[in-house]
XYZ file of C-alpha atoms in Angstrom:
633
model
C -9.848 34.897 -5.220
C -12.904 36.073 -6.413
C -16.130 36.435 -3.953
C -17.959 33.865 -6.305
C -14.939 31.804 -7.050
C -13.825 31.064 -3.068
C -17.434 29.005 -1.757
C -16.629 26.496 -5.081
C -13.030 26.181 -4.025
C -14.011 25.513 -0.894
C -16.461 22.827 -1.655
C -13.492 21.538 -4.421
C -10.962 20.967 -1.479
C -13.773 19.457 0.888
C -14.950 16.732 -1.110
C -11.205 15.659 -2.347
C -10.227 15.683 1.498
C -13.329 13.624 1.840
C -12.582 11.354 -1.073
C -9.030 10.978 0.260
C -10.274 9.801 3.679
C -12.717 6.716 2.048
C -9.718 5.737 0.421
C -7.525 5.630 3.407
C -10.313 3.735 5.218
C -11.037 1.263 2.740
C -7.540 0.494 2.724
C -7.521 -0.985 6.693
C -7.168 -3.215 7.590
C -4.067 -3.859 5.926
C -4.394 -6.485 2.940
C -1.298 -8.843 3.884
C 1.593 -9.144 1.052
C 2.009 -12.631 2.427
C -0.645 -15.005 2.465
C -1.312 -18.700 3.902
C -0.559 -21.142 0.782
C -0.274 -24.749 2.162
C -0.195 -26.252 6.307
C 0.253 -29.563 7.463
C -1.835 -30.768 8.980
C -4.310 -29.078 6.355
C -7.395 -26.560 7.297
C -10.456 -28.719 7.966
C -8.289 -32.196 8.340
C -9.122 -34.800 9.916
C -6.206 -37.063 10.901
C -5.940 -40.199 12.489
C -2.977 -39.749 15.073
C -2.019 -36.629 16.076
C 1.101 -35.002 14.405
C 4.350 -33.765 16.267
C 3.897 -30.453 14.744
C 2.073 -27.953 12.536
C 3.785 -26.681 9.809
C 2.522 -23.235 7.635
C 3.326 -22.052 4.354
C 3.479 -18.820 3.015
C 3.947 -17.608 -0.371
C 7.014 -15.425 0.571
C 9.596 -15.601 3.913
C 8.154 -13.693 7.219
C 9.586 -12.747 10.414
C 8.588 -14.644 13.504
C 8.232 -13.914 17.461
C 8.029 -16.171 20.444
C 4.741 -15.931 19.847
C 3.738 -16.116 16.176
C 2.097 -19.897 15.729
C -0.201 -21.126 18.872
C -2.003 -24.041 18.931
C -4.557 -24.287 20.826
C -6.524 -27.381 22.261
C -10.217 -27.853 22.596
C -10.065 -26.313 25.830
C -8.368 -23.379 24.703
C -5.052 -24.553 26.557
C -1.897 -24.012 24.575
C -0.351 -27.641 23.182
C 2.559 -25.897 21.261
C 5.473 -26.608 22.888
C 8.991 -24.481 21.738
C 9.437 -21.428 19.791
C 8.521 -21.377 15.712
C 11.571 -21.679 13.825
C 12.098 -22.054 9.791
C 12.183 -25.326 7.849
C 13.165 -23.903 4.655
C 12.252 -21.456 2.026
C 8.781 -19.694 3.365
C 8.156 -23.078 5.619
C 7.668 -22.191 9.927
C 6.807 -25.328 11.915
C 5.906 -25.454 15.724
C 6.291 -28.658 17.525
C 3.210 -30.338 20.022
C 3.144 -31.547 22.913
C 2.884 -35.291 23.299
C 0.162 -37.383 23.458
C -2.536 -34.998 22.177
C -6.183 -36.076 22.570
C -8.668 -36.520 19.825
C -10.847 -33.489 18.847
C -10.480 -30.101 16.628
C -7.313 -28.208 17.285
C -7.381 -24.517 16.640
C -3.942 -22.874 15.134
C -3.524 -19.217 15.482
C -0.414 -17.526 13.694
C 0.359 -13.162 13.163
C 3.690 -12.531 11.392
C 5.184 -10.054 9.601
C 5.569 -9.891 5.954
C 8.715 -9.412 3.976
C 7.012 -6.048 3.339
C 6.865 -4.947 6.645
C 2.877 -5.452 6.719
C 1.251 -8.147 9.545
C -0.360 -10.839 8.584
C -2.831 -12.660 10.960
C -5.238 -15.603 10.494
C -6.687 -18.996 11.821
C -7.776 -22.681 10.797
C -8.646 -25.881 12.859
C -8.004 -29.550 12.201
C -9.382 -32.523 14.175
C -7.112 -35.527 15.434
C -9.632 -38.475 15.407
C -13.186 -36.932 15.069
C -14.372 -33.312 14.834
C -15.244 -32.146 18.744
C -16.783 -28.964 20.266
C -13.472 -26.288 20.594
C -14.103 -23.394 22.649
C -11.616 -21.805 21.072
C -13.144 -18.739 18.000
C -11.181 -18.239 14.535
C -13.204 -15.290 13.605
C -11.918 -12.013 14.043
C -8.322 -12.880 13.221
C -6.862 -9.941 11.516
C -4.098 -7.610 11.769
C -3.269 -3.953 11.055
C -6.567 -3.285 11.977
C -9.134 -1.398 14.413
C -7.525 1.907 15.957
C -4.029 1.146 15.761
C -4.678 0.477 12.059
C -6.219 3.455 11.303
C -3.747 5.684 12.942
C -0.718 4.109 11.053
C -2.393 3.952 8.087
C -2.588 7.693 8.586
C 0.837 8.066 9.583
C 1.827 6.523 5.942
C -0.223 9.082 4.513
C 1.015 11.905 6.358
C 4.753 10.529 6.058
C 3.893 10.379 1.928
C 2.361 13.765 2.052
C 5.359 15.665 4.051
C 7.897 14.074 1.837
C 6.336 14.840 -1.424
C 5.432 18.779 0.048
C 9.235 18.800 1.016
C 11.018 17.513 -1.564
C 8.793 18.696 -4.523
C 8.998 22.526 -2.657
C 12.403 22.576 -2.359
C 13.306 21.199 -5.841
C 10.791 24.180 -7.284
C 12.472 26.993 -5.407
C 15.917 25.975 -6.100
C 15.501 24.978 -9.943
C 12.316 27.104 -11.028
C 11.817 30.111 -9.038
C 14.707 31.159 -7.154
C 12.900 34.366 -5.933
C 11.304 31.960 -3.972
C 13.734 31.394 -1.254
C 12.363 34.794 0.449
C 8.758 34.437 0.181
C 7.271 33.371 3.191
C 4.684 31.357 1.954
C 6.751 29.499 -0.058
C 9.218 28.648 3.654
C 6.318 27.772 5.528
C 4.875 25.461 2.787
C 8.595 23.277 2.931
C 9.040 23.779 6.060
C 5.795 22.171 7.135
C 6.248 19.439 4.787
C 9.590 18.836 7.228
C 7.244 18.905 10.104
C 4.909 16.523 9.008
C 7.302 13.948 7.590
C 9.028 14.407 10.991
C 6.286 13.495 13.038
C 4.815 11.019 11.077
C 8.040 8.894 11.614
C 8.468 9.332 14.668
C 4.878 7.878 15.284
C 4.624 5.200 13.160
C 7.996 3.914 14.511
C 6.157 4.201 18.262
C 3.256 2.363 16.803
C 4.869 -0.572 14.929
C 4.902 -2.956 18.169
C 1.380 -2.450 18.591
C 0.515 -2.540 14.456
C 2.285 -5.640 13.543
C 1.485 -7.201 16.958
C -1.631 -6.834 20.243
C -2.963 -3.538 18.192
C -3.772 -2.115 21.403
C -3.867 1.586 22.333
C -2.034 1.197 25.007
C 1.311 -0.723 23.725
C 2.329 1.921 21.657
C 4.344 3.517 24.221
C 5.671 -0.334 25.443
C 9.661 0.449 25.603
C 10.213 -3.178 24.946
C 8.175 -3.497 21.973
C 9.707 -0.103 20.341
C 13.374 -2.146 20.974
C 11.695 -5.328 19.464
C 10.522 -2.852 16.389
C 14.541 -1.088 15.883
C 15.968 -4.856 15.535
C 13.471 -5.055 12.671
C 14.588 -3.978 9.097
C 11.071 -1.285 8.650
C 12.240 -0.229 12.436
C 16.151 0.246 10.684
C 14.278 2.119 7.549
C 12.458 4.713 9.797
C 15.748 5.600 11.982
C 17.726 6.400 8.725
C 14.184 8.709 7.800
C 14.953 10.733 10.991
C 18.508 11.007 10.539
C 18.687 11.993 7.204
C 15.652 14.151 8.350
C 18.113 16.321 10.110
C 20.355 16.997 6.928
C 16.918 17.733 5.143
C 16.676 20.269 8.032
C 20.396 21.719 7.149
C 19.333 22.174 3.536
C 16.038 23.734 4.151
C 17.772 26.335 6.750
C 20.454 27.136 3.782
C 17.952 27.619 1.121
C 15.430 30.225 2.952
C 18.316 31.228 5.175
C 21.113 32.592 3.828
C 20.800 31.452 0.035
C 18.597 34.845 -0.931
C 21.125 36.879 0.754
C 24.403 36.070 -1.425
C 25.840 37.505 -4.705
C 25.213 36.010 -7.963
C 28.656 34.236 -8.321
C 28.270 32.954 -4.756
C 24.896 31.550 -5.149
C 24.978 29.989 -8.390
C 28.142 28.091 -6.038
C 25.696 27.473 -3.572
C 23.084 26.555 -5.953
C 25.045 23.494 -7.278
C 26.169 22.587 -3.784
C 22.484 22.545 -2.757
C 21.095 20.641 -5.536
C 23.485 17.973 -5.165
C 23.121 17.987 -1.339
C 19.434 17.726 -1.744
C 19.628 15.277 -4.434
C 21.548 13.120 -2.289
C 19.392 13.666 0.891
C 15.978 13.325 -0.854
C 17.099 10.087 -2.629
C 18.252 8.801 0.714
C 14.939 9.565 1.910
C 12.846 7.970 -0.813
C 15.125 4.441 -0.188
C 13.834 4.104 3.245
C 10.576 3.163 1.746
C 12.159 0.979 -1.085
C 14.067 -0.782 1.287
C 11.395 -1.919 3.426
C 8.179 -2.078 1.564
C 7.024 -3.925 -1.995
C 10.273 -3.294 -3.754
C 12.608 -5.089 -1.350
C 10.443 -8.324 -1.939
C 9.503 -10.284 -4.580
C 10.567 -10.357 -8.230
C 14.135 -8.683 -9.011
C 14.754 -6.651 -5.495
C 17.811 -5.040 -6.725
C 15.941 -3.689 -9.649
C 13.150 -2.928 -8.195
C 14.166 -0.802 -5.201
C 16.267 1.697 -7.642
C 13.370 2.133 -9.705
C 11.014 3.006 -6.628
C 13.278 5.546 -5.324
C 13.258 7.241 -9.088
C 9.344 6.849 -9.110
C 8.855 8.221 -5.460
C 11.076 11.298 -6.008
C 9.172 11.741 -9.363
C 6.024 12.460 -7.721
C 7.631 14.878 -5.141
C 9.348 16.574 -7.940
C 5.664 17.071 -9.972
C 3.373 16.498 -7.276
C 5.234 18.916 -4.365
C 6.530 21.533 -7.008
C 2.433 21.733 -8.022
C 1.854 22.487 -4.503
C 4.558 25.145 -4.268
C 3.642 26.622 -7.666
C 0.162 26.724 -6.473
C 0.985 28.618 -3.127
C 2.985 31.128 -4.750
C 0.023 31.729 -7.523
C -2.432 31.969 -4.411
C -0.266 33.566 -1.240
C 2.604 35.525 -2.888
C 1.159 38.997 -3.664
C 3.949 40.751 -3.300
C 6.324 38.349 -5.656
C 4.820 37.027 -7.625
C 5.491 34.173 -9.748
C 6.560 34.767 -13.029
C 6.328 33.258 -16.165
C 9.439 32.078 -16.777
C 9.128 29.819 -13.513
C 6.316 28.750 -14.103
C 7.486 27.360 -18.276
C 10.715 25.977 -16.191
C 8.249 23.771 -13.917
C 6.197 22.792 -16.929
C 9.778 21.465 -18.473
C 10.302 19.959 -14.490
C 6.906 17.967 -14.784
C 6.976 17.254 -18.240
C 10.455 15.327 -16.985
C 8.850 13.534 -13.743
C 5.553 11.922 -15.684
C 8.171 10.449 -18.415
C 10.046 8.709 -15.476
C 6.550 7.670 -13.859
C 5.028 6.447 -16.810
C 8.490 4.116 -17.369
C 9.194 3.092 -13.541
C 5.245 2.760 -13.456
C 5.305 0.099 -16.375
C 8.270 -1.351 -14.870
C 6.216 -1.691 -11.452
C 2.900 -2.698 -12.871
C 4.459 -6.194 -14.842
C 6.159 -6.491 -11.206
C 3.181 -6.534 -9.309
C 0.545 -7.815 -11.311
C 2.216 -10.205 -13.812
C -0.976 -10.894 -16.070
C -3.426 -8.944 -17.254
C -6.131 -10.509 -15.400
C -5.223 -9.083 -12.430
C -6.031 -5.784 -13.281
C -9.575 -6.611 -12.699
C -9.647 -9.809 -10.739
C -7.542 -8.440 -7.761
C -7.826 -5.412 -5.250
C -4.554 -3.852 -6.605
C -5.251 -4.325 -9.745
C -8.627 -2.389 -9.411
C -6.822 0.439 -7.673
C -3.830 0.467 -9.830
C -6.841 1.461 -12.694
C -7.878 3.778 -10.516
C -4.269 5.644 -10.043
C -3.679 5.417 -13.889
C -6.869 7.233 -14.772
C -6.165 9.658 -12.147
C -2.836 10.033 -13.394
C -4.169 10.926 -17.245
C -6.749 13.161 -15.656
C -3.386 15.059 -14.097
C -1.708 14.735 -17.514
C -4.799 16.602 -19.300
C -5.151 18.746 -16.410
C -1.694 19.781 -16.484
C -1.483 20.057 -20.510
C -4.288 22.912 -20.119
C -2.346 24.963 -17.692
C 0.992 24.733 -20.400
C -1.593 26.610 -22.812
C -2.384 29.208 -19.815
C 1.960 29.460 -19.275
C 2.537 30.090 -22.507
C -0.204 32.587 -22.235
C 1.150 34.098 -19.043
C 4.667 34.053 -20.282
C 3.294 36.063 -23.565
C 2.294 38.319 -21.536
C 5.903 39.292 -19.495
C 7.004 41.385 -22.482
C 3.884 43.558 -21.842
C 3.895 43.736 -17.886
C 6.988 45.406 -18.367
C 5.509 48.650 -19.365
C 3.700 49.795 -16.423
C -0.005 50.124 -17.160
C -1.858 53.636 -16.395
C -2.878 51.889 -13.084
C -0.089 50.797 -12.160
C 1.370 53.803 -12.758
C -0.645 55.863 -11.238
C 0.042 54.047 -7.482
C 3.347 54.213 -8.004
C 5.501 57.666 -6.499
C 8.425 57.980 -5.263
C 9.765 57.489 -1.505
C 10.523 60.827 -0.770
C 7.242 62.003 -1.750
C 5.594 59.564 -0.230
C 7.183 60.008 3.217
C 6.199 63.555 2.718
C 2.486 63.243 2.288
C 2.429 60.824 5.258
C 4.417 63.457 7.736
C 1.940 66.107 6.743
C -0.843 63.944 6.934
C 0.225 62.823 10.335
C 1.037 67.106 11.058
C 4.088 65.798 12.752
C 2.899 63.322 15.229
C 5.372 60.529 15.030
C 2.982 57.346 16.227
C 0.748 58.734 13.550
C 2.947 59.192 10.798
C 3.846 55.222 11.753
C 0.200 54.256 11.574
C -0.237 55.916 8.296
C 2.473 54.115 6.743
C 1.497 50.552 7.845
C -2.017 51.945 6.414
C -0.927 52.496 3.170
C 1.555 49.585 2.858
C -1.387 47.169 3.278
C -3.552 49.563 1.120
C -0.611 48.569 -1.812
C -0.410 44.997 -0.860
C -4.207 44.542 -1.325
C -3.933 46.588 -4.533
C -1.407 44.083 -5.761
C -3.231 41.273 -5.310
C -6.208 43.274 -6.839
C -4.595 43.691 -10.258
C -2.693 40.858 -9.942
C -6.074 38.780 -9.666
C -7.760 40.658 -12.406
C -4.650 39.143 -14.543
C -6.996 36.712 -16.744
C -3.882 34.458 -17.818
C -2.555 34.357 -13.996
C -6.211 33.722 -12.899
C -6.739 30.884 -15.805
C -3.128 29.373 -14.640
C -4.289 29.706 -11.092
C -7.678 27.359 -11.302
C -6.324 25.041 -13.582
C -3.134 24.586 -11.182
C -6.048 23.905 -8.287
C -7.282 21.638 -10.303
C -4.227 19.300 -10.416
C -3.430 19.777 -7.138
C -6.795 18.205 -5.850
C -6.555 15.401 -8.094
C -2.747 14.934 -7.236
C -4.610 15.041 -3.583
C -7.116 12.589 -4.576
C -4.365 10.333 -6.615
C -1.609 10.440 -2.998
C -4.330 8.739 -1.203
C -4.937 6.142 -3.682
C -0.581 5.532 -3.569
C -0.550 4.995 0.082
C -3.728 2.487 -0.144
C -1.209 0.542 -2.941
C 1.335 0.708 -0.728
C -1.078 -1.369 2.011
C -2.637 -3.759 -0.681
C -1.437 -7.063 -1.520
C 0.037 -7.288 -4.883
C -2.018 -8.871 -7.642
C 0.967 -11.383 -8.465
C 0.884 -12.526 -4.751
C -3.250 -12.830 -4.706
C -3.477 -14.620 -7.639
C -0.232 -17.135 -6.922
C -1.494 -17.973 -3.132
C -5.586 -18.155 -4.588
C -3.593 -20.997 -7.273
C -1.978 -22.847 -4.261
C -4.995 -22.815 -1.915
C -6.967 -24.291 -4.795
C -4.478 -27.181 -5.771
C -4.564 -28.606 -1.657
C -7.699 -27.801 -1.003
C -11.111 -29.289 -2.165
C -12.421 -27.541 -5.192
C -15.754 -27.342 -6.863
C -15.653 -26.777 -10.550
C -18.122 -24.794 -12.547
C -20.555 -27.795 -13.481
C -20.931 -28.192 -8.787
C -18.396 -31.383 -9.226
C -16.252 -31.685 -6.210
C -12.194 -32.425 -6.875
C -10.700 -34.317 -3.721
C -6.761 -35.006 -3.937
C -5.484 -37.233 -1.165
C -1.557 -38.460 -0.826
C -1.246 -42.037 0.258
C 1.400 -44.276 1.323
C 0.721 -48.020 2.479
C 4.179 -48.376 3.846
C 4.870 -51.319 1.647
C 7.542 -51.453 -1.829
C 6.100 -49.128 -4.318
C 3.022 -47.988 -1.826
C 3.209 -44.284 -2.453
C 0.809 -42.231 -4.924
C -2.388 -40.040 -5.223
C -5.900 -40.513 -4.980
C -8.462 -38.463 -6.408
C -11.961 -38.833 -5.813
C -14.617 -36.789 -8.154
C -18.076 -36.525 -6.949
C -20.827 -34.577 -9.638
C -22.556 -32.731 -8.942
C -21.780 -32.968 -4.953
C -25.721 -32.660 -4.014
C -28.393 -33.779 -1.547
C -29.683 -37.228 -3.565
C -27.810 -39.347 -5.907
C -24.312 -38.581 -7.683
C -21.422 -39.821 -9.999
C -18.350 -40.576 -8.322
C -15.014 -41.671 -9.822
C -12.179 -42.529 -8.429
C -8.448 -42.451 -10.258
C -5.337 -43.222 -8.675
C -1.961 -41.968 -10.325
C 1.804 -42.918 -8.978
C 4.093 -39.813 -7.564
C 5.287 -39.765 -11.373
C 1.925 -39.112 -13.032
C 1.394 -42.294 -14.376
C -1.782 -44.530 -13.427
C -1.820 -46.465 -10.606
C -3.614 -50.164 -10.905
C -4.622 -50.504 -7.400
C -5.514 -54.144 -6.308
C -8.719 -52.650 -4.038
C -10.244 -49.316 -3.764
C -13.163 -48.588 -1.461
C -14.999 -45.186 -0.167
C -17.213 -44.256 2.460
C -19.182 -41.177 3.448
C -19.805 -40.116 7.139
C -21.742 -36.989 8.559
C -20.135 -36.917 11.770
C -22.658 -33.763 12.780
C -25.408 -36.220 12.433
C -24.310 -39.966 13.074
C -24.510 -40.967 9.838
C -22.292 -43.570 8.357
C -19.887 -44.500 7.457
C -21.837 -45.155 3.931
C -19.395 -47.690 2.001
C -19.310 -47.735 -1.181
C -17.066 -49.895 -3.679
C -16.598 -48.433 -7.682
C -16.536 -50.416 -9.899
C -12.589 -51.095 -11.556
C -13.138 -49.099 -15.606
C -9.930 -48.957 -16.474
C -5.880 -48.815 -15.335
C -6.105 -46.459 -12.501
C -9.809 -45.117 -12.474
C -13.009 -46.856 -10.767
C -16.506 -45.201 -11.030
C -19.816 -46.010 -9.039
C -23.286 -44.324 -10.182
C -26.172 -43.022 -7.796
C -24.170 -42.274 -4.703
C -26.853 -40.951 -2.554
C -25.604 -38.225 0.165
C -29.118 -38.161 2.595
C -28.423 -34.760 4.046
C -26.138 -31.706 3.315
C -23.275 -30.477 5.691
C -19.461 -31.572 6.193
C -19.282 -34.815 5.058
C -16.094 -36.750 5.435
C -14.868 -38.458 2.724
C -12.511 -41.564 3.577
C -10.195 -43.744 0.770
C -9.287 -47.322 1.406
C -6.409 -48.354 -0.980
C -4.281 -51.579 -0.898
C -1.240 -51.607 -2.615
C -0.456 -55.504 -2.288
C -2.417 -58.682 -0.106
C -0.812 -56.824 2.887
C -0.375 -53.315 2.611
C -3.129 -51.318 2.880
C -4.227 -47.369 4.163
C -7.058 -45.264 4.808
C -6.793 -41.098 3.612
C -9.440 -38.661 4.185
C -10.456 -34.910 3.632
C -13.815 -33.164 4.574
C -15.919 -31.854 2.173
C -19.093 -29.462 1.908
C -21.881 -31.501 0.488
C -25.115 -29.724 -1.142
C-alpha cells in the first residue's frame, strides 16, 4: 500500500468500525418480538371488586418462570399467589390472593419470546378508586444496560466469526486452492473459528442474566446457565459448539494436510471436504434459524430452510470478500491470481441471486404491508440493509471490470518482464555470491541469506503493488468489504428488532381495547356489559368530541355481541376526577335513535384522568355500571 494510500485506508476502516458500533448501540436494548396485546383486568382500569387473577396477552406464545407475572399491592407486597401457567394460545394468567383491598395494583411481567429475545414491561389497575402505590413502572425493560450491550456484542461477534469462517473456507477450497498454504489466508479462518467459538460460549454464560436480573454478576450463576440449556436458544448454542469442533476437523484438513497431497488424492479430498463443510456450515447456520425470527411466526418450516440458505449466502460472498481481500493485501509471495479471483466473481454472483430471493421471501414474512417499511423500526432498517446491499452490488460490479482486467493480464505475466528478470538467478549462483560475500563465515553466510530473502519478498510486493489492475482490484475489493462491514452490523441489529408484522398487529390490538383519540381529538370508549339478566350482554360505546377542557358532544350507542343495535330501556353517564374530588357529573343523553343517545355541551371543568362510568338497564330489574379512564384535554 502506497505511503499516500495507507492514512485514507486507515480513516476508511475507522469510521465503518465506528458506524458499526452506533448501530450495535442503537439496537439495545433489545426491541421485544413479542409484545403486550390485551390484559384483564385492562391497563388504567378501574374495577369494582377485585378479580381472582390477572390475565396477559401477547401477540405470540412465550416461555414463563416462577417468576414472570408479579403483582404487586399498594404497598409493594406481592398479592400473586401460585406460579403463571397458560390459558390457551398466547394467554398466561396468575391467580390473587383473596380479599384484595381497594387501590391501584401494579403488575410486573419479563418473559421470553418465541424468538429467544426478553420481553419486560408494567401497567397498574385500581380495584375501587385510584390510591397512592409505592410501587414504580418506569424503567421496565429487558436486554438492556451492560448485560445488553455485551450480548448484543456477542451476536455480532458470533455473526462475524461465522461469516469469516465459512466464507474463508468456501474461497480456499472452491476459488483459490493455492490458498491452503498461505498463512494469511489460515490465520484469517482460523480466527473466524476463534471468534465464533468464544462468542458462544459467552452468550450461552450470559443468557440467565440477559433474558432475566441483567446483572453483572449472574452471568456466572450455575443455576441460571442449567435454567438457560433446558431452553430451546440454550439447545441451539450447544449444537454451535459441537458442530464447532467438526468445523475445527475441517479447518485442520484443509491448511493441514490438503496442500501436501497429489492431484488425484486431493481432488478426492476436495469433494470429501466440500461436502463435509457443506454439511457442517449448514448445521451451523440452523442454530440461528432454529431459535431466532424464522422458528416463529408465519410458515416456520419454510422459513427456517430459507434462513439457513440466506445466512450461508452472506458467508459465502461476504467471508470469501474478506479472504480475497487478505490474499490481495498479505500474500506477497502467492499471490492471487486471476483466475481465482473470476471463480469468486462467479461464487458471489451465485450468493446475491439466493439473497435477493430468500431476502424477498423474508421481507413479505416480516413486514407483510408496505407500510411498514417506513412506519416501523425494521422496516426503516430493512431500507437501510437493501441500499447497503445495492451499494455492495455496484461496488462489486466495478471490481468484475478490474478481474477481467487482471485476468487479461495473466497471458502477459507469463513472460517475465526485464525486472523481473533481472532479480531472478539461479540457486547455485546465488549460494555462491552469498559464501563469498560472507568469505566463509558460516553465521554470516546465514545472515546474508535471510537478508536477501526479505530483500525479494519486499521486491515482490513492490512490483506486485505497482500492478495497476491488482492495485484497482485491491481498493475496490476494500471498498466492499467496509460496506459488507457496515451492512453485518445493520443484520445483527435486524436480528434484535421486532418485526414490522408483529409492531403493526400488537399497535392494531392495543388500539381496539384501549381508549383511542381519532384525528378530529374525539375520544372512542368501548366498554363490555352484562346485567346478568336474559339477553343482558352487549357493548357500549361512548364518543366524546373533541375530549377538551369546556363543553363537548357526547354520544352514546349500544350494539348486542352480534353487531346489531341494542334498544336499551335507560342509559346514563357520569364524569368523575378522582385527582380532584370532582363528581360524579351525571349526565342523561337524550334516546335519537335504536341503539344511540346523544347529549350536547358536556362541560369537563378541568383536564386530567377523568373516569368515565355507563349505567345501562337491560329490563325494570337488571341493571350495571362499566367504566374506563380516560385523558381529558
Amino acid at each position: 500500500m502506497t505511503p499516500t494510500i495507507a492514512p485514507r485506508v486507515r480513516t476508511l476502516v475507522l469510521l465503518l468500525l465506528a458506524t458499526a458500533g452506533l448501530l450495535l448501540a442503537g439496537a439495545g436494548p433489545v426491541s421485544a418480538h413479542a409484545v403486550l396485546t390485551g390484559s384483564d383486568p385492562q391497563q388504567g382500569a378501574v374495577v369494582e371488586q377485585a378479580p381472582d387473577r390477572v390475565s396477559l396477552t401477547f401477540s405470540e406464545e412465550v416461555a414463563l418462570s416462577d417468576d414472570s407475572m408479579r403483582v404487586l399491592a399498594p404497598d409493594g407486597k406481592r398479592v400473586d399467589a401460585g406460579e403463571p401457567a397458560a390459558t390457551g394460545g398466547s394467554t398466561y394468567a396468575v391467580e390473587l390472593d383473596g380479599g384484595l383491598a381497594d387501590g391501584t395494583y401494579t403488575v410486573s411481567y419479563q418473559v421470553v419470546s418465541a424468538d429467544s429475545h426478553p420481553v419486560a414491561g408494567a401497567f397498574t389497575f385500581s380495584v375501587g378508586a385510584p390510591s397512592a402505590t409505592s410501587v414504580s413502572v418506569s424503567g421496565e425493560t429487558a436486554g438492556g444496560g451492560a448485560v445488553g450491550f455485551l450480548y448484543g456484542l456477542g451476536r455480532y461477534l458470533s455473526y462475524a466469526g461465522f461469516v469469516v469462517m465459512v466464507g474463508g473456507g468456501a474461497f480456499v477450497l472452491a476459488c483459490w486452492q493455492r490458498g491452503s498454504g498461505v498463512r494469511a489466508v489460515q490465520r484469517l479462518v482460523v480466527s473466524g473459528w476463534l471468534t465464533l467459538t468464544a462468542a458462544t460460549l459467552t452468550l450461552l454464560l450470559m443468557r440467565g442474566s440477559y433474558t432475566g436480573s441483567g446483572k453483572v454478576g449472574d452471568i456466572f450463576d450455575l443455576n441460571l446457565l442449567g435454567d438457560v440449556l433446558q431452553t430451546k436458544t440454550g439447545a441451539a448454542l450447544v449444537s454451535r459448539l459441537l458442530l464447532l469442533a467438526a468445523a475445527a476437523l475441517f479447518i485442520a484438513v484443509l491448511f493441514g494436510a490438503y496442500d501436501k497431497r497429489e492431484d488425484e488424492e486431493k481432488r478426492d479430498l476436495t469433494f470429501g471436504l466440500a461436502v463435509g463443510g457443506a454439511v457442517v456450515a449448514s448445521g451451523l447456520a440452523a442454530s440461528w434459524a432454529m431459535s431466532e425470527h424464522a422458528s416463529t411466526g408465519l410458515q416456520p418450516g419454510i422459513a427456517m430452510p430459507v434462513d439457513v440458505v440466506h445466512l450461508l449466502a452472506v458467508a459465502a460472498w461476504l467471508g470469501g470478500l474478506t479472504a480475497l481481500l487478505t490474499a490481495l493485501y498479505r500474500s506477497p509471495e502467492t499471490p492471487v491470481d486471476g483466475t481465482a479471483v473470476r471463480r469468486f466473481s462467479a461464487l458471489a454472483f451465485g450468493s446475491v441471486v439466493a439473497l435477493v430471493v430468500t431476502g424477498v421471501y423474508q421481507s413479505w414474512r416480516q413486514l407483510g404491508s408496505w407500510s411498514a417499511f417506513t412506519e416501523t423500526r425494521y422496516g426503516q432498517l430493512l431500507l437501510v440493509k437493501i441500499g447497503l446491499v445495492a451499494l455492495l452490488v455496484g461496488v462489486a460490479w466495478i471490481s468484475r471490470r478490474w478481474t477481467a482486467r487482471l485476468a487479461g493480464a495473466v497471458s502477459a505475466q507469463a513472460t517475465p518482464s526485464k525486472e523481473k528478470a533481472a532479480v531472478r538467478t539461479s540457486p547455485s549462483k546465488e549460494k555462491a555470491a552469498v559464501k563469498a560475500s560472507a568469505g566463509g563465515d558460516p553465521e554470516r553466510a546465514a545472515q546474508l541469506a535471510r537478508q536477501r530473502a526479505a530483500m525479494d519478498t519486499a521486491r515482490q510486493k513492490r512490483l506486485r503493488d505497482a500492478d495497476p489492475d491488482r492495485f484497482g482490484l485491491r481498493r475496490s475489493v476494500l471498498a466492499e468489504a467496509g460496506i459488507a462491514l457496515v451492512l453485518l452490523a445493520v443484520t445483527t441489529a435486524l436480528t434484535s428488532t421486532e418485526p414490522g408484522r408483529t409492531e403493526q398487529d400488537a399497535a392494531r390490538a392495543t388500539a381496539a381495547s384501549s381508549p383511542s383519540v381519532g384525528a378530529s381529538g374525539a375520544l372512542t370508549l368501548d366498554m363490555a356489559f352484562d346485567t346478568g339478566g336474559e339477553d343482558g350482554k352487549g357493548v357500549v360505546r361512548i364518543e366524546l368530541d373533541p375530549a377538551r377542557v369546556g363543553a363537548n358532544e357526547m354520544h352514546v350507542y349500544a350494539t348486542r355481541p352480534n353487531g346489531r343495535a341494542f334498544d336499551l330501556p335507560e342509559v346514563k353517564v357520569a364524569f368523575t376526577l378522582e385527582s380532584q374530588d370532582i363528581g360524579p357529573l351525571p349526565v342523561v343523553p337524550d334516546h335519537i335513535t335504536t341503539g344511540h343517545w346523544s347529549a350536547s355541551g358536556v362541560q369537563l371543568p378541568m383536564a386530567g384522568d377523568w373516569k368515565v362510568a355507563v349505567t345501562v338497564r337491560t329490563s325494570d330489574i337488571d341493571q350495571t355500571t362499566v367504566s374506563k379512564n380516560a385523558q381529558i384535554g
